[in-house]
Coordinates of C-alpha atoms and ligand atoms in Angstrom, one line a residue:
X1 CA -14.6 -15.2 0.2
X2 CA -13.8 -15.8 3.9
X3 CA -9.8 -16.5 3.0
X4 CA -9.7 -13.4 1.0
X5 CA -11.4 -11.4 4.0
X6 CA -8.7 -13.4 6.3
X7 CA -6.1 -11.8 4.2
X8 CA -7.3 -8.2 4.5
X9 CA -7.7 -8.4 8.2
X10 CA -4.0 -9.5 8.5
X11 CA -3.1 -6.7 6.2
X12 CA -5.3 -4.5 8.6
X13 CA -3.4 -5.7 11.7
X14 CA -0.1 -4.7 10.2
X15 CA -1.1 -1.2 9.4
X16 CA -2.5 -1.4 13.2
X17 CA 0.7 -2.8 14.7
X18 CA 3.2 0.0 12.6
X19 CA 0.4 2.7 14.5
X20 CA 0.7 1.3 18.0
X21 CA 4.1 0.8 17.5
X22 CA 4.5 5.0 17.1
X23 CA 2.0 5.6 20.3
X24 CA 3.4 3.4 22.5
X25 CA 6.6 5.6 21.3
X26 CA 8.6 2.2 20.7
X27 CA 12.0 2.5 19.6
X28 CA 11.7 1.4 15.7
X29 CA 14.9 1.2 13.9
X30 CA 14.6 4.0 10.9
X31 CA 17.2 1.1 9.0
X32 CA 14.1 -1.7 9.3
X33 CA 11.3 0.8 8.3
X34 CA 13.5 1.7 5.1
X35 CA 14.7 -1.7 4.0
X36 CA 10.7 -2.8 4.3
X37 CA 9.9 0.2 2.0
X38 CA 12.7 -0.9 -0.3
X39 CA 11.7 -4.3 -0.3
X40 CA 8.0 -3.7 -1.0
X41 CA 9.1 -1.2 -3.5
X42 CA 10.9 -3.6 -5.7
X43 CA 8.2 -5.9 -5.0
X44 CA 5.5 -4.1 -6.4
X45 CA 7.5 -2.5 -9.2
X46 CA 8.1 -6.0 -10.8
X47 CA 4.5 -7.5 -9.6
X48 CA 2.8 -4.6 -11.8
X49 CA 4.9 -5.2 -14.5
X50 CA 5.3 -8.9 -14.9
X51 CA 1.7 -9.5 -14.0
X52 CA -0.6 -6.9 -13.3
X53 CA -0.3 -5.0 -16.5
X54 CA -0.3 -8.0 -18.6
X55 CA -3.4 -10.0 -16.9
X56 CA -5.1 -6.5 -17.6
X57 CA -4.4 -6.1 -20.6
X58 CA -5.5 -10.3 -21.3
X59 CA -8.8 -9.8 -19.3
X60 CA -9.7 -6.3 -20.8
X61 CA -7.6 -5.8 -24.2
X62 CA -6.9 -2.5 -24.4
X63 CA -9.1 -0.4 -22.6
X64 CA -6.9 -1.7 -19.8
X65 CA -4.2 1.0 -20.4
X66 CA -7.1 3.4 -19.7
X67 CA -8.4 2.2 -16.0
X68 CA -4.7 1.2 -15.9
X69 CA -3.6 5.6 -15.7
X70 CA -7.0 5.9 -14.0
X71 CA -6.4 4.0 -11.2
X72 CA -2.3 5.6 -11.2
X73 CA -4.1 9.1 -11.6
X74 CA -6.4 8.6 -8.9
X75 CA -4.1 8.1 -6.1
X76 CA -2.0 10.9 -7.3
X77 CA -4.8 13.5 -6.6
X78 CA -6.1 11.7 -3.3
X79 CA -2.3 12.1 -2.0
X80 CA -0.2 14.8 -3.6
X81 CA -2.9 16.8 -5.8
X82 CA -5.2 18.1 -2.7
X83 CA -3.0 17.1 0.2
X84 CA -0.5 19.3 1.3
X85 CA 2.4 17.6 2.6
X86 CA 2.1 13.5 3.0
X87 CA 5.2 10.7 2.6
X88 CA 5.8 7.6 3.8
X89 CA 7.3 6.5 6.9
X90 CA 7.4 8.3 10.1
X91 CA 7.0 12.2 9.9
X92 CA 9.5 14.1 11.3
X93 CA 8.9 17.5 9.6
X94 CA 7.1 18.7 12.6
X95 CA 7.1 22.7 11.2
X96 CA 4.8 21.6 8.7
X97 CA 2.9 19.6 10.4
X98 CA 1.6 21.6 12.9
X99 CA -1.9 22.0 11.6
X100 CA -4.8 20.2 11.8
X101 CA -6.2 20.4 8.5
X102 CA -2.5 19.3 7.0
X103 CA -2.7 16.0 9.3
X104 CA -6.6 15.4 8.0
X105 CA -6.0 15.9 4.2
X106 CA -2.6 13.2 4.9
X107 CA -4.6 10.8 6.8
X108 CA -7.9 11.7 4.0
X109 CA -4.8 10.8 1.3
X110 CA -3.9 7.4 3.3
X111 CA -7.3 6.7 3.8
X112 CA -7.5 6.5 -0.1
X113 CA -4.6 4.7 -0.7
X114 CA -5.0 1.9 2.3
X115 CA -8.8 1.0 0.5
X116 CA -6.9 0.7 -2.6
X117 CA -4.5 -1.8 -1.1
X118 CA -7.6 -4.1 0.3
X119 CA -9.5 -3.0 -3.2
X120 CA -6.4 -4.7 -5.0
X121 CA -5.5 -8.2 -2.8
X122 CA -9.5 -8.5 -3.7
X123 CA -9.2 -8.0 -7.1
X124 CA -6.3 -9.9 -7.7
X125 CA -7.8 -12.7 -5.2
X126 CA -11.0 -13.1 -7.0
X127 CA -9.4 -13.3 -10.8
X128 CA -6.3 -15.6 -9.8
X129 CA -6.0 -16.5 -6.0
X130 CA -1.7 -17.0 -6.6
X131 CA -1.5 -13.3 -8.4
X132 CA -4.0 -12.1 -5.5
X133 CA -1.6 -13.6 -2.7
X134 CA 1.5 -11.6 -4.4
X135 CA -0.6 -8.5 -4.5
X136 CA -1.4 -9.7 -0.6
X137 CA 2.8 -10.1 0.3
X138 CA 3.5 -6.4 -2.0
X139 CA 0.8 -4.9 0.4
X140 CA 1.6 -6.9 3.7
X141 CA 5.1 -5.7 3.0
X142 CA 4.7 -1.8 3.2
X143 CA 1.5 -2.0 6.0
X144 CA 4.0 -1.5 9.4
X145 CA 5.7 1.1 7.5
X146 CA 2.2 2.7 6.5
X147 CA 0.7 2.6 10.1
X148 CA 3.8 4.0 11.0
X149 CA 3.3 7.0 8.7
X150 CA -0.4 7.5 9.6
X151 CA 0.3 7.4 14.0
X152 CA 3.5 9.7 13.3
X153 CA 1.6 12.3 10.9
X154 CA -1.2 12.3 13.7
X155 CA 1.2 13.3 16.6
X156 CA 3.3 16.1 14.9
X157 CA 0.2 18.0 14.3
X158 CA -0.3 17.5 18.6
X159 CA -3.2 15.1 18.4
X160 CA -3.7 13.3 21.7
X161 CA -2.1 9.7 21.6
X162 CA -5.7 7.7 21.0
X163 CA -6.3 9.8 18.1
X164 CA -3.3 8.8 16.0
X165 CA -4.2 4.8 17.5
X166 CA -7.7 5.4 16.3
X167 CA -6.2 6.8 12.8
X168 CA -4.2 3.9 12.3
X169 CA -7.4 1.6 13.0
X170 CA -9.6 3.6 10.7
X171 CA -6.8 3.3 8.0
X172 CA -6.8 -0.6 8.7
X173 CA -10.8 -0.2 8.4
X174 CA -10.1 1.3 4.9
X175 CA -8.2 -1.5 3.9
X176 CA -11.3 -3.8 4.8
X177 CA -13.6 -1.5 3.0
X178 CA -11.3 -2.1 -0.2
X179 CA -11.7 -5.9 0.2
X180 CA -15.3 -5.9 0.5
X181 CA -16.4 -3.5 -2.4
X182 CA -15.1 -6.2 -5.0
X183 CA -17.3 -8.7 -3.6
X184 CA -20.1 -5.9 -4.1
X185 CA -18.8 -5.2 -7.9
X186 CA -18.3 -9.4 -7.9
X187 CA -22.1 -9.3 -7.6
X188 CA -23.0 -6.8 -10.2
X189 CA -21.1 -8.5 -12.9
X190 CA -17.8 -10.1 -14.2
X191 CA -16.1 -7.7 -16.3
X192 CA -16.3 -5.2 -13.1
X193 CA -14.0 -7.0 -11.9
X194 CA -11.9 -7.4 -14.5
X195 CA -12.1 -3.2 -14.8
X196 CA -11.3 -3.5 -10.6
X197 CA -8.1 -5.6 -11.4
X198 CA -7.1 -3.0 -14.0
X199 CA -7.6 0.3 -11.8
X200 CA -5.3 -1.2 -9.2
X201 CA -2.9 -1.9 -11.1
X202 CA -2.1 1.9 -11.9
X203 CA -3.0 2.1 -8.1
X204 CA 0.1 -0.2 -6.9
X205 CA 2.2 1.4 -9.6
X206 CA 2.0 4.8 -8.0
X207 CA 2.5 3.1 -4.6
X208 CA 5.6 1.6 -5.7
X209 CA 7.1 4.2 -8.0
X210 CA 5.9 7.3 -6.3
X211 CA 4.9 6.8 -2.6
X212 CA 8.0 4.1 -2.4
X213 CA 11.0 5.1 -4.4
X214 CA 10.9 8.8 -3.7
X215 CA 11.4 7.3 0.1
X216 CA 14.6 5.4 -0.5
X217 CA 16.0 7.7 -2.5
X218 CA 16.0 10.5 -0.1
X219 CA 17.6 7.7 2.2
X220 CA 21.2 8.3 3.1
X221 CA 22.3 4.6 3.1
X222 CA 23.4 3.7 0.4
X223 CA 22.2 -0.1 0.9
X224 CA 18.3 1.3 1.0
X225 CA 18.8 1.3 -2.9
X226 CA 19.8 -1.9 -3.5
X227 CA 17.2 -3.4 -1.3
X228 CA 15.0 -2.5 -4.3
X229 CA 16.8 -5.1 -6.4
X230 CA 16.4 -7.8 -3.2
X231 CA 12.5 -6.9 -3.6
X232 CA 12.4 -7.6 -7.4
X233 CA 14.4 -11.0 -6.6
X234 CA 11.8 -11.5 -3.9
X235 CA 9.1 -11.8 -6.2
X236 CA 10.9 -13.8 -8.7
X237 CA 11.3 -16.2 -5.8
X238 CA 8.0 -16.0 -4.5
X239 CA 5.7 -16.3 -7.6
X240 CA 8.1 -19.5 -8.7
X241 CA 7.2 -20.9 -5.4
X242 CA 3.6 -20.5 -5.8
X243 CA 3.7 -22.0 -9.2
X244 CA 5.2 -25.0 -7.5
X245 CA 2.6 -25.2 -4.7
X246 CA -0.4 -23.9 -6.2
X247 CA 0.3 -25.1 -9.8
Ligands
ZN301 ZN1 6.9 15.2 6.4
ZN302 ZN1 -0.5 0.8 1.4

């Protein structure tokens, strides 16, 4: 339990360092931020795939396609159903940004999303500690990016500085939270987790296909693309290496 919390608050840190980096108005190359959101992309794409929908599908039989578009469906509506106007990476349409309420239903839609990447490392942790540490590097991969997105959307709607630092803390708090409600749903019962490891894998499905790809694409270097590839290859290589290590 304590190396799965370990996990989260490195996760948290990330998100914390990408928020920190925008209010300390740190020059941060906009060719690093995309070729991490590429990476993690790919990543996550083939981690859902190869392993997340299949383990669901073993633990649950089928039922699992259900909590599988659950868990897709309900990030949809926490980010893009009742929020306005929220993407990843840093937020440079400032026009429509300008209102409060638009940055509080973005940071209320990355609130939802950042438990949902703690609520997922501990799912995956407590089922299979090697599938949980490749949900751990698909999240760790996209947190800087993330933090960067929360800080950025905090300052175009002209919040003071500490505001958009304390919104990239709370969202690293909302990773915690994700971690520690499997532990609570560990408690209740076994197949709770089992449903828990099924919800997030619709939940990193939209992360990757829908809060990830639409972000590359709209990139105009043509290498941002192919990074996607790298990030599939990257998990190829990472889960053989596990299976070496960790048997
Ligand atoms: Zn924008
Ligand atoms: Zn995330």
């Amino acid at each position: 339990m304590l190396t799965i919390i370990l996990f989260g608050l490195i996760a948290a840190t990330a998100e914390v360092i990408g928020g920190t980096l925008i209010v300390l108005r740190k020059e941060w190359p906009r060719k690093v931020q995309e070729y991490l959101i590429a990476l993690s992309a790919g990543f996550i794409l083939a981690l859902v795939v190869f392993e997340l929908i299949p383990e669901s599908l073993a633990l649950l039989g089928e039922v699992a396609s259900l909590y599988i578009i659950i868990g897709f469906g309900l990030i949809h509506f926490f980010e893009h159903t009742i929020v306005g106007h929220l993407h990843f990476g840093e937020e440079t349409h400032h026009e429509v940004m300008v209102s409060k309420v638009a940055s509080f239903s973005a940071f209320t839609g990355l609130f939802i999303h950042a438990f949902f990447d703690g609520f997922s490392i501990s799912a995956g942790m407590n089922f299979d500690f090697s599938i949980g540490l490749l949900i751990f590097i698909a999240v760790l991969l996209h947190k800087i990016p993330e933090g960067l997105t929360v800080a950025s959307v905090m300052l175009s709607a002209n919040h003071p500085r500490k505001t958009a630092f304390f919104a990239s803390l709370a969202i690293g708090v909302a990773t915690m939270l994700g971690i520690l409600l499997v532990f609570l749903l560990a408690s209740v019962d076994q197949k709770a987790v089992g449903i828990a490891f099924a919800l997030s894998a619709g939940a990193a499905m939209y992360v990757g296909a829908s809060d990830l790809i639409p972000e590359i694409n709209r990139s105009t270097n043509r290498i941002t693309p192919l990074i996607v590839f790298g990030g599939m290859l990257l998990f190829y290589i990472s889960k053989q290496l596990m299976e070496s290590i960790l048997g």
